[in-house]
Coordinates of C-alpha atoms in Angstrom, one line a residue:
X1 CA 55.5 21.4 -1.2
X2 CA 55.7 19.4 -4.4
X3 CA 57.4 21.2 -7.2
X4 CA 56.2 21.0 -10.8
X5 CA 58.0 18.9 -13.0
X6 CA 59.4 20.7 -16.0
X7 CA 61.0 19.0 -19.4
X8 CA 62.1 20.9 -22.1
X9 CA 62.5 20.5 -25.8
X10 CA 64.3 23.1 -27.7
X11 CA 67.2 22.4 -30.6
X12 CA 68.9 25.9 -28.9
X13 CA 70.9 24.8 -26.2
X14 CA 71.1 29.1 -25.3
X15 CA 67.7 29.2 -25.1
X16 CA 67.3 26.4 -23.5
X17 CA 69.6 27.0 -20.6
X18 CA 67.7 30.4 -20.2
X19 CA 64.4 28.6 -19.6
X20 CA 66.1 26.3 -17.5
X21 CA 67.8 29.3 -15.1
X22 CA 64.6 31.1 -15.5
X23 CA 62.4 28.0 -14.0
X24 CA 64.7 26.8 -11.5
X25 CA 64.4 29.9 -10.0
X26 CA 60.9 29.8 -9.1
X27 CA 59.7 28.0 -5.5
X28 CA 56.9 25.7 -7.1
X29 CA 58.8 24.2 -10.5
X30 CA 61.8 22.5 -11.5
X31 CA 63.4 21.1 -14.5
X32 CA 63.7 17.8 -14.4
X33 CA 65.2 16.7 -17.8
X34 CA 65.6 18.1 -21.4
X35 CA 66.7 17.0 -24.8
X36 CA 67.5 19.1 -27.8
X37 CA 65.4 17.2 -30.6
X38 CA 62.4 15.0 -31.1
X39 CA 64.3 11.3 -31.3
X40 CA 65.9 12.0 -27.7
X41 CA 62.9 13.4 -25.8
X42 CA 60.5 10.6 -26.8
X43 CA 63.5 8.4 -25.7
X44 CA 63.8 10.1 -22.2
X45 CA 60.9 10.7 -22.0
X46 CA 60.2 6.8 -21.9
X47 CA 60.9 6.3 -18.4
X48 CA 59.9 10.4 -17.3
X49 CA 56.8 12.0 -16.8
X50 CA 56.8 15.7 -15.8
X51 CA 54.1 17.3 -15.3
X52 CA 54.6 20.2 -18.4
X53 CA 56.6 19.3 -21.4
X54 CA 57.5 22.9 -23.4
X55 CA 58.1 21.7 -26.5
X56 CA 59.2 23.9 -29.8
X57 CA 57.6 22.9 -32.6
X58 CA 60.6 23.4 -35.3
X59 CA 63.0 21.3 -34.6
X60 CA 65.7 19.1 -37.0
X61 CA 64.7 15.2 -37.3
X62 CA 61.2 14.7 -35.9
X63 CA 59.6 18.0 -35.6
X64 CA 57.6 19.2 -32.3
X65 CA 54.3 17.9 -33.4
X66 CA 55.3 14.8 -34.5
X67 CA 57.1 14.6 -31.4
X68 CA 54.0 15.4 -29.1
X69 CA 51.6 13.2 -31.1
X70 CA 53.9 10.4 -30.8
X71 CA 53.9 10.9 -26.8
X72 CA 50.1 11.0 -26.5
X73 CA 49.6 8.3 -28.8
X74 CA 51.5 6.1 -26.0
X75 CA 49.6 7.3 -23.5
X76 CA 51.8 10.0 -21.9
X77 CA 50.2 11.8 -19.0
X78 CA 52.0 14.9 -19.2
X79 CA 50.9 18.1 -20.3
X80 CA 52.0 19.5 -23.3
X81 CA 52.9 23.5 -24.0
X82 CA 54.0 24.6 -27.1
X83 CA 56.3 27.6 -27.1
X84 CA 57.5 28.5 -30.6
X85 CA 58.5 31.9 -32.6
X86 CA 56.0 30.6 -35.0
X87 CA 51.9 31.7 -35.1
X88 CA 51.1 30.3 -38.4
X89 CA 47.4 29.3 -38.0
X90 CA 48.2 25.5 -39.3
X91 CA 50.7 25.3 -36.5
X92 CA 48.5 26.6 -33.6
X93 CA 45.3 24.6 -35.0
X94 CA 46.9 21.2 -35.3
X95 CA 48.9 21.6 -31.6
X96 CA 45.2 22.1 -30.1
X97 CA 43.7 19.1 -32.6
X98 CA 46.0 16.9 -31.7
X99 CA 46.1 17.3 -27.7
X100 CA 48.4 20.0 -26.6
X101 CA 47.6 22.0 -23.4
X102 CA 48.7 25.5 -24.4
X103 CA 50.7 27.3 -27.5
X104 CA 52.5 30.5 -26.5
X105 CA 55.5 32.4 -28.2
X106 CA 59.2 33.1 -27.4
X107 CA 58.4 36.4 -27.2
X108 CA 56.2 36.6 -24.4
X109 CA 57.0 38.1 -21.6
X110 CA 58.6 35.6 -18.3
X111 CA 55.2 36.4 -16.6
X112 CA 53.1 35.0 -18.8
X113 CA 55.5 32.1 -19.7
X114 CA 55.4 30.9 -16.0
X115 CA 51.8 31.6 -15.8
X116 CA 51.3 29.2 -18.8
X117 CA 53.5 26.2 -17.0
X118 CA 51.2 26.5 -13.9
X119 CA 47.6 26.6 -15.6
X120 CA 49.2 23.7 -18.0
X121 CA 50.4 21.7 -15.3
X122 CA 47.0 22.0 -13.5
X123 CA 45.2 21.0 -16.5
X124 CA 43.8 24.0 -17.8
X125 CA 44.4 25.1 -21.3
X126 CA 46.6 28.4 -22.0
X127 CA 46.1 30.0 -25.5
X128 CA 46.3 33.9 -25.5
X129 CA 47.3 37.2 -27.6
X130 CA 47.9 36.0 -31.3
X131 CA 47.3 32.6 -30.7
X132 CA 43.7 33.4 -29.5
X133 CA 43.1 35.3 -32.2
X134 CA 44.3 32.5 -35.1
X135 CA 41.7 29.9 -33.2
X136 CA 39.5 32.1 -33.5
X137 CA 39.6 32.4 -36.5
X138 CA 39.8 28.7 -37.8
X139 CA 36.9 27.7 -35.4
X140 CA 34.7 30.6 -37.1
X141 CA 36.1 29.5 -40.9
X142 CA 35.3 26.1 -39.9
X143 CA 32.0 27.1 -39.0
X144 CA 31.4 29.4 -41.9
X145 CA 32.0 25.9 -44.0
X146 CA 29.8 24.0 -43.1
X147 CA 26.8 26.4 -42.1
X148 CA 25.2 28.9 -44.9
X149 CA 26.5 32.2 -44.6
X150 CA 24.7 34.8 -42.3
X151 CA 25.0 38.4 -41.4
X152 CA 25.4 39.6 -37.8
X153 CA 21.8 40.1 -36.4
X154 CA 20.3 42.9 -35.5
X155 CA 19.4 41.0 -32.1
X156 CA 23.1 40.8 -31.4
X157 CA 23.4 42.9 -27.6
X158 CA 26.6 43.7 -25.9
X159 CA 26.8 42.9 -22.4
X160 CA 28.4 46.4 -20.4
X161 CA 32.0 45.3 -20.4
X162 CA 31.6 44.5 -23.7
X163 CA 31.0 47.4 -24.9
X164 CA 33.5 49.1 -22.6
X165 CA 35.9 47.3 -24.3
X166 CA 34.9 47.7 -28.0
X167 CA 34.7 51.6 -26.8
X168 CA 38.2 51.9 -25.8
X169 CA 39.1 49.3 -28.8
X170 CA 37.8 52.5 -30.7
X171 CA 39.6 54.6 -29.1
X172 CA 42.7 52.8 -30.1
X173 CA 44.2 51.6 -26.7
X174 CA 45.9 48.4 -26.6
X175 CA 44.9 45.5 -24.3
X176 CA 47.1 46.6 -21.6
X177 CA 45.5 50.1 -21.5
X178 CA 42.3 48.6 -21.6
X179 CA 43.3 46.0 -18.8
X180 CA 44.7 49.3 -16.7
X181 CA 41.7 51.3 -17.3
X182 CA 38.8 49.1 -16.3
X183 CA 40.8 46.9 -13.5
X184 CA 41.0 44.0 -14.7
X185 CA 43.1 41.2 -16.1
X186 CA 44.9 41.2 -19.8
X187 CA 43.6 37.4 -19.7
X188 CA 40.0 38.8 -19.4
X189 CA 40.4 41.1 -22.4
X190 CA 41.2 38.5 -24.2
X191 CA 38.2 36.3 -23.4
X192 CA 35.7 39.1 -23.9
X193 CA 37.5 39.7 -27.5
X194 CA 37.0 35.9 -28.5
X195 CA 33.6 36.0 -27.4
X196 CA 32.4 39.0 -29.3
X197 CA 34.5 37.2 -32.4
X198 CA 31.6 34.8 -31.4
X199 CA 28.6 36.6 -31.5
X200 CA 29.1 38.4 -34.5
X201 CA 31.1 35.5 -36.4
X202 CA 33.4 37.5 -37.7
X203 CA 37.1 37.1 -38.2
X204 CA 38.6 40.1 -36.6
X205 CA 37.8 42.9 -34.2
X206 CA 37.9 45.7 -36.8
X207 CA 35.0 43.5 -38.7
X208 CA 32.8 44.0 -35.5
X209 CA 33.5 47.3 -34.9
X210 CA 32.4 48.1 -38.6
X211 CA 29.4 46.2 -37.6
X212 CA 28.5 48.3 -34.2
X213 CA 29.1 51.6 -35.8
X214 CA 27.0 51.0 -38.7
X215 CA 24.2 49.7 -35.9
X216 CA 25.0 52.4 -32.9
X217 CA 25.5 49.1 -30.7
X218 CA 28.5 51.2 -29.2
X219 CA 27.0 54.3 -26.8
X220 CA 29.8 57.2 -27.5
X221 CA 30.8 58.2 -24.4

């Protein structure tokens, strides 16, 4: 079997060496290479082309984004995952805007970080927790801009899990309850959050919950 190829771009040579132990240790992935700023990657990176490059986006000389434009700018076919301590929304917006695969955090758990390297490196996009949240939020404040401002209708429905989920929201659990209690995925969670952001283009959770109490759109249970 054909491992995935794994580069790495961090300034923190402890760090880095963790990733490095932690990916080596899986079956289907290998690091292949890795530099410690900008100017050295693009130059390795010249004559390499792993399938996932996890880049961090603060970095001294050229930074991570400048970095990653400059690789996709000549061309470079691999994938690019951002994994930074940083979720400012300017940071997460302009990794998606300007090609990136996937931001995550440092401090996600080694789960998720491999399952990030594997959807990356199979073309999919991986964008979840926070991160989710703040594109969110820039797509809908894009949209507010350039569309006139409009109240949630009273149309809006809920499909079943939907509202399973904005129950137990209410309820205060946490995605991982919520995940435990109905059987499925964390992921999943996520993607029905974003897309109730969407229906009721609003920036937050608590804004739509407002909304459904005020309109008994949430059956008490």
């Amino acid at each position: 079997m054909k491992k995935m190829s794994v580069f790495l771009v961090d300034d923190h040579e402890i760090f880095r060496n963790g990733l490095k132990q932690l990916i080596n240790s899986e079956l289907d992935m290998e690091v292949i290479g890795e530099a410690t700023n900008g100017e050295d990657a693009l130059q390795l990176l010249h004559n390499l082309h792993p399938d996932v490059i996890i880049m961090d986006i603060r970095m001294p000389g050229i930074n991570g984004l400048e970095t990653s434009t400059a690789l996709l700018k000549a061309s470079h076919k691999s994938n690019i995952l951002f994994f930074s301590l940083f979720n400012e929304p300017d940071y997460v917006a302009a990794a998606l805007e300007m090609g990136a695969s996937g931001y995550i955090l440092k401090d996600t758990s080694n789960k998720i970080f491999l399952s990030a390297i594997r959807s990356v490196a199979n073309g999919k996009y991986y964008f979840i927790g926070e991160v989710s949240d703040i594109l969110v939020k820039k797509y809908l404040d894009a949209k507010q801009a350039t569309t006139p401002a409009s109240s949630p209708a009273a149309e809006i429905t809920l499909s079943r899990r939907e509202e399973q989920i904005l129950r137990l929201i209410d309820q205060g659990k946490t995605n991982k309850d919520i995940a435990e209690s109905l059987d499925i995925s964390i992921r999943t969670i996520e993607a029905h959050r974003m897309n109730i952001l969407r229906k009721f283009q609003v920036n937050s959770i608590e804004e739509a919950m407002e909304y459904c109490r005020a309109k008994h759109l949430i059956a008490r249970e």
